[in-house]
Amino acid sequence: MDSSSNDPLHYLKVIAERAEAQQIDTRKLTYWTMGAVLMLIVIASAWCALAYGLAVTGKAKRTAVDWNSVCTSRAKGDLTKALEMADQLLAKNPGDFDGHYKKGEILLMLGDKEGALKSFQTAHDLFPILKYRDAVSALKPKPKTPIVNGNGAPAATPAPAPAKAKP
């Protein structure tokens, strides 16, 4: 048996010799390997971020096919069917804030402002972001404010113009 086979660096030397023999640029091989490793890290990070986002937002139980059929029915104008499907999906996953928002949109299209407000409020409570807050505030009744003059006092109603005297 050759004494070089006991050398721990023997295999590295053999690989280096083969690389030279095949004229492989080891720098390119290193860059390709580093690129592949970095790509795997990026993909793994994106996958973890997606899984975390789904878990946090409650969409993990939600399937896109189901909500696509709700949106398709809504687009076709079959609002009652869309509302029934939305109710069924929300019964399976009541924490789906986006589902509550979609239900609110359907109710608003049906003319049920109180139901829409309730759905938008639920969506806002589950995930308070600007879009839901705007939808809720748009549906809340606004108090009538009197017209005020520059001093902050209510403006007087304009008096009718005096009639011109006849000569």
PDB file of C-alpha atoms in Angstrom:
ATOM      1  CA  MET A   1       0.000   0.000   0.000  1.00  0.00           C
ATOM      2  CA  ASP A   2       1.268   3.435  -0.883  1.00  0.00           C
ATOM      3  CA  SER A   3       2.263   5.676   2.038  1.00  0.00           C
ATOM      4  CA  SER A   4       0.590   8.606   0.336  1.00  0.00           C
ATOM      5  CA  SER A   5      -2.829   7.033   0.941  1.00  0.00           C
ATOM      6  CA  ASN A   6      -2.284   7.607   4.680  1.00  0.00           C
ATOM      7  CA  ASP A   7      -1.776  11.295   4.052  1.00  0.00           C
ATOM      8  CA  PRO A   8      -4.980  13.182   5.028  1.00  0.00           C
ATOM      9  CA  LEU A   9      -4.433  15.679   2.224  1.00  0.00           C
ATOM     10  CA  HIS A  10      -3.989  12.923  -0.346  1.00  0.00           C
ATOM     11  CA  TYR A  11      -7.575  13.115  -1.580  1.00  0.00           C
ATOM     12  CA  LEU A  12      -7.439  16.889  -1.923  1.00  0.00           C
ATOM     13  CA  LYS A  13      -4.241  16.583  -3.938  1.00  0.00           C
ATOM     14  CA  VAL A  14      -5.870  14.009  -6.215  1.00  0.00           C
ATOM     15  CA  ILE A  15      -8.867  16.286  -6.769  1.00  0.00           C
ATOM     16  CA  ALA A  16      -6.570  19.228  -7.507  1.00  0.00           C
ATOM     17  CA  GLU A  17      -4.594  17.142 -10.008  1.00  0.00           C
ATOM     18  CA  ARG A  18      -7.785  16.029 -11.735  1.00  0.00           C
ATOM     19  CA  ALA A  19      -9.013  19.605 -11.865  1.00  0.00           C
ATOM     20  CA  GLU A  20      -5.783  20.688 -13.514  1.00  0.00           C
ATOM     21  CA  ALA A  21      -5.928  17.768 -15.896  1.00  0.00           C
ATOM     22  CA  GLN A  22      -9.447  18.651 -16.955  1.00  0.00           C
ATOM     23  CA  GLN A  23      -8.585  22.353 -17.009  1.00  0.00           C
ATOM     24  CA  ILE A  24     -11.380  23.312 -14.631  1.00  0.00           C
ATOM     25  CA  ASP A  25     -11.170  26.823 -13.323  1.00  0.00           C
ATOM     26  CA  THR A  26     -11.630  26.281  -9.598  1.00  0.00           C
ATOM     27  CA  ARG A  27     -12.616  29.896  -9.089  1.00  0.00           C
ATOM     28  CA  LYS A  28     -15.622  29.430 -11.353  1.00  0.00           C
ATOM     29  CA  LEU A  29     -16.520  26.274  -9.488  1.00  0.00           C
ATOM     30  CA  THR A  30     -16.257  28.136  -6.192  1.00  0.00           C
ATOM     31  CA  TYR A  31     -18.429  30.995  -7.446  1.00  0.00           C
ATOM     32  CA  TRP A  32     -21.047  28.585  -8.766  1.00  0.00           C
ATOM     33  CA  THR A  33     -21.077  26.722  -5.458  1.00  0.00           C
ATOM     34  CA  MET A  34     -21.354  29.935  -3.462  1.00  0.00           C
ATOM     35  CA  GLY A  35     -24.130  31.145  -5.760  1.00  0.00           C
ATOM     36  CA  ALA A  36     -26.057  27.907  -5.341  1.00  0.00           C
ATOM     37  CA  VAL A  37     -25.714  28.040  -1.558  1.00  0.00           C
ATOM     38  CA  LEU A  38     -26.848  31.672  -1.454  1.00  0.00           C
ATOM     39  CA  MET A  39     -29.815  30.863  -3.689  1.00  0.00           C
ATOM     40  CA  LEU A  40     -30.844  28.042  -1.352  1.00  0.00           C
ATOM     41  CA  ILE A  41     -30.593  30.402   1.616  1.00  0.00           C
ATOM     42  CA  VAL A  42     -32.765  32.994  -0.147  1.00  0.00           C
ATOM     43  CA  ILE A  43     -35.371  30.392  -1.104  1.00  0.00           C
ATOM     44  CA  ALA A  44     -35.433  28.949   2.413  1.00  0.00           C
ATOM     45  CA  SER A  45     -35.793  32.438   3.904  1.00  0.00           C
ATOM     46  CA  ALA A  46     -38.644  33.316   1.564  1.00  0.00           C
ATOM     47  CA  TRP A  47     -40.391  30.039   2.338  1.00  0.00           C
ATOM     48  CA  CYS A  48     -40.073  30.635   6.096  1.00  0.00           C
ATOM     49  CA  ALA A  49     -41.324  34.210   5.737  1.00  0.00           C
ATOM     50  CA  LEU A  50     -44.322  33.029   3.737  1.00  0.00           C
ATOM     51  CA  ALA A  51     -45.149  30.316   6.271  1.00  0.00           C
ATOM     52  CA  TYR A  52     -44.822  32.809   9.128  1.00  0.00           C
ATOM     53  CA  GLY A  53     -47.003  35.346   7.319  1.00  0.00           C
ATOM     54  CA  LEU A  54     -49.693  32.769   6.690  1.00  0.00           C
ATOM     55  CA  ALA A  55     -49.637  31.638  10.300  1.00  0.00           C
ATOM     56  CA  VAL A  56     -49.790  35.173  11.695  1.00  0.00           C
ATOM     57  CA  THR A  57     -52.552  36.399   9.421  1.00  0.00           C
ATOM     58  CA  GLY A  58     -54.711  33.299   9.765  1.00  0.00           C
ATOM     59  CA  LYS A  59     -54.660  32.508   6.059  1.00  0.00           C
ATOM     60  CA  ALA A  60     -53.061  29.101   6.574  1.00  0.00           C
ATOM     61  CA  LYS A  61     -56.425  27.311   6.397  1.00  0.00           C
ATOM     62  CA  ARG A  62     -57.610  29.403   3.481  1.00  0.00           C
ATOM     63  CA  THR A  63     -57.396  28.076  -0.032  1.00  0.00           C
ATOM     64  CA  ALA A  64     -57.109  30.388  -2.984  1.00  0.00           C
ATOM     65  CA  VAL A  65     -59.486  28.271  -5.057  1.00  0.00           C
ATOM     66  CA  ASP A  66     -62.348  28.811  -2.600  1.00  0.00           C
ATOM     67  CA  TRP A  67     -61.913  32.574  -2.437  1.00  0.00           C
ATOM     68  CA  ASN A  68     -61.428  32.751  -6.197  1.00  0.00           C
ATOM     69  CA  SER A  69     -64.860  31.192  -6.637  1.00  0.00           C
ATOM     70  CA  VAL A  70     -66.314  33.809  -4.265  1.00  0.00           C
ATOM     71  CA  CYS A  71     -64.706  36.611  -6.278  1.00  0.00           C
ATOM     72  CA  THR A  72     -65.828  35.026  -9.546  1.00  0.00           C
ATOM     73  CA  SER A  73     -69.435  34.856  -8.357  1.00  0.00           C
ATOM     74  CA  ARG A  74     -69.206  38.459  -7.209  1.00  0.00           C
ATOM     75  CA  ALA A  75     -67.802  39.551 -10.574  1.00  0.00           C
ATOM     76  CA  LYS A  76     -70.593  37.715 -12.409  1.00  0.00           C
ATOM     77  CA  GLY A  77     -73.139  39.590 -10.320  1.00  0.00           C
ATOM     78  CA  ASP A  78     -74.326  36.559  -8.337  1.00  0.00           C
ATOM     79  CA  LEU A  79     -73.904  38.330  -5.011  1.00  0.00           C
ATOM     80  CA  THR A  80     -76.127  36.028  -2.946  1.00  0.00           C
ATOM     81  CA  LYS A  81     -74.095  32.981  -3.992  1.00  0.00           C
ATOM     82  CA  ALA A  82     -70.861  34.866  -3.280  1.00  0.00           C
ATOM     83  CA  LEU A  83     -72.164  35.839   0.163  1.00  0.00           C
ATOM     84  CA  GLU A  84     -73.182  32.245   0.960  1.00  0.00           C
ATOM     85  CA  MET A  85     -69.744  30.939  -0.048  1.00  0.00           C
ATOM     86  CA  ALA A  86     -68.012  33.680   1.954  1.00  0.00           C
ATOM     87  CA  ASP A  87     -70.065  32.763   5.034  1.00  0.00           C
ATOM     88  CA  GLN A  88     -69.121  29.089   4.623  1.00  0.00           C
ATOM     89  CA  LEU A  89     -65.425  29.923   4.295  1.00  0.00           C
ATOM     90  CA  LEU A  90     -65.506  32.272   7.279  1.00  0.00           C
ATOM     91  CA  ALA A  91     -67.219  29.561   9.345  1.00  0.00           C
ATOM     92  CA  LYS A  92     -64.181  27.352   8.638  1.00  0.00           C
ATOM     93  CA  ASN A  93     -61.696  30.117   9.402  1.00  0.00           C
ATOM     94  CA  PRO A  94     -63.180  33.028  11.372  1.00  0.00           C
ATOM     95  CA  GLY A  95     -59.740  34.619  11.773  1.00  0.00           C
ATOM     96  CA  ASP A  96     -59.402  35.364   8.059  1.00  0.00           C
ATOM     97  CA  PHE A  97     -59.366  39.162   8.102  1.00  0.00           C
ATOM     98  CA  ASP A  98     -59.257  39.457   4.312  1.00  0.00           C
ATOM     99  CA  GLY A  99     -62.300  37.192   4.057  1.00  0.00           C
ATOM    100  CA  HIS A 100     -64.233  39.515   6.361  1.00  0.00           C
ATOM    101  CA  TYR A 101     -63.210  42.435   4.156  1.00  0.00           C
ATOM    102  CA  LYS A 102     -64.395  40.618   1.016  1.00  0.00           C
ATOM    103  CA  LYS A 103     -67.683  39.789   2.757  1.00  0.00           C
ATOM    104  CA  GLY A 104     -68.049  43.464   3.668  1.00  0.00           C
ATOM    105  CA  GLU A 105     -67.572  44.435   0.030  1.00  0.00           C
ATOM    106  CA  ILE A 106     -70.278  41.973  -1.034  1.00  0.00           C
ATOM    107  CA  LEU A 107     -72.676  43.236   1.643  1.00  0.00           C
ATOM    108  CA  LEU A 108     -72.007  46.799   0.540  1.00  0.00           C
ATOM    109  CA  MET A 109     -72.826  45.838  -3.055  1.00  0.00           C
ATOM    110  CA  LEU A 110     -76.073  44.292  -1.783  1.00  0.00           C
ATOM    111  CA  GLY A 111     -76.903  47.562  -0.004  1.00  0.00           C
ATOM    112  CA  ASP A 112     -76.501  46.209   3.551  1.00  0.00           C
ATOM    113  CA  LYS A 113     -74.409  49.029   5.005  1.00  0.00           C
ATOM    114  CA  GLU A 114     -74.775  47.849   8.613  1.00  0.00           C
ATOM    115  CA  GLY A 115     -73.638  44.320   7.744  1.00  0.00           C
ATOM    116  CA  ALA A 116     -70.776  45.705   5.675  1.00  0.00           C
ATOM    117  CA  LEU A 117     -69.713  47.944   8.549  1.00  0.00           C
ATOM    118  CA  LYS A 118     -69.738  44.958  10.904  1.00  0.00           C
ATOM    119  CA  SER A 119     -67.596  42.892   8.494  1.00  0.00           C
ATOM    120  CA  PHE A 120     -65.156  45.748   7.916  1.00  0.00           C
ATOM    121  CA  GLN A 121     -64.924  46.324  11.671  1.00  0.00           C
ATOM    122  CA  THR A 122     -64.181  42.619  12.232  1.00  0.00           C
ATOM    123  CA  ALA A 123     -61.474  42.742   9.552  1.00  0.00           C
ATOM    124  CA  HIS A 124     -60.007  45.834  11.189  1.00  0.00           C
ATOM    125  CA  ASP A 125     -60.059  44.213  14.642  1.00  0.00           C
ATOM    126  CA  LEU A 126     -58.256  41.143  13.305  1.00  0.00           C
ATOM    127  CA  PHE A 127     -55.637  43.067  11.339  1.00  0.00           C
ATOM    128  CA  PRO A 128     -55.736  46.841  11.818  1.00  0.00           C
ATOM    129  CA  ILE A 129     -54.303  48.382   8.702  1.00  0.00           C
ATOM    130  CA  LEU A 130     -55.217  51.531   6.857  1.00  0.00           C
ATOM    131  CA  LYS A 131     -57.382  49.959   4.132  1.00  0.00           C
ATOM    132  CA  TYR A 132     -59.894  48.519   6.622  1.00  0.00           C
ATOM    133  CA  ARG A 133     -59.877  51.624   8.789  1.00  0.00           C
ATOM    134  CA  ASP A 134     -60.759  53.731   5.756  1.00  0.00           C
ATOM    135  CA  ALA A 135     -63.586  51.362   4.799  1.00  0.00           C
ATOM    136  CA  VAL A 136     -65.024  51.514   8.321  1.00  0.00           C
ATOM    137  CA  SER A 137     -64.742  55.293   8.604  1.00  0.00           C
ATOM    138  CA  ALA A 138     -66.358  55.756   5.182  1.00  0.00           C
ATOM    139  CA  LEU A 139     -69.459  53.861   6.315  1.00  0.00           C
ATOM    140  CA  LYS A 140     -69.874  55.420   9.764  1.00  0.00           C
ATOM    141  CA  PRO A 141     -72.477  58.191   9.892  1.00  0.00           C
ATOM    142  CA  LYS A 142     -70.935  61.617   9.974  1.00  0.00           C
ATOM    143  CA  PRO A 143     -72.343  64.254  12.343  1.00  0.00           C
ATOM    144  CA  LYS A 144     -73.757  67.321  10.683  1.00  0.00           C
ATOM    145  CA  THR A 145     -71.599  70.290  11.515  1.00  0.00           C
ATOM    146  CA  PRO A 146     -72.990  73.787  11.349  1.00  0.00           C
ATOM    147  CA  ILE A 147     -71.362  76.252   9.028  1.00  0.00           C
ATOM    148  CA  VAL A 148     -69.214  78.602  11.063  1.00  0.00           C
ATOM    149  CA  ASN A 149     -67.883  82.021  10.247  1.00  0.00           C
ATOM    150  CA  GLY A 150     -64.293  83.145  10.774  1.00  0.00           C
ATOM    151  CA  ASN A 151     -64.875  83.773  14.513  1.00  0.00           C
ATOM    152  CA  GLY A 152     -65.916  80.178  15.177  1.00  0.00           C
ATOM    153  CA  ALA A 153     -69.521  81.173  15.820  1.00  0.00           C
ATOM    154  CA  PRO A 154     -72.353  79.706  13.768  1.00  0.00           C
ATOM    155  CA  ALA A 155     -72.905  81.741  10.673  1.00  0.00           C
ATOM    156  CA  ALA A 156     -76.128  83.672  10.585  1.00  0.00           C
ATOM    157  CA  THR A 157     -78.558  82.782   7.892  1.00  0.00           C
ATOM    158  CA  PRO A 158     -78.432  85.440   5.252  1.00  0.00           C
ATOM    159  CA  ALA A 159     -81.267  87.923   5.537  1.00  0.00           C
ATOM    160  CA  PRO A 160     -83.354  88.460   2.446  1.00  0.00           C
ATOM    161  CA  ALA A 161     -82.376  91.520   0.462  1.00  0.00           C
ATOM    162  CA  PRO A 162     -84.588  94.532   1.174  1.00  0.00           C
ATOM    163  CA  ALA A 163     -87.127  95.293  -1.464  1.00  0.00           C
ATOM    164  CA  LYS A 164     -86.485  98.396  -3.506  1.00  0.00           C
ATOM    165  CA  ALA A 165     -88.801 101.265  -2.733  1.00  0.00           C
ATOM    166  CA  LYS A 166     -91.025 102.375  -5.568  1.00  0.00           C
ATOM    167  CA  PRO A 167     -90.902 106.127  -6.428  1.00  0.00           C
TER     168      PRO A 167
END
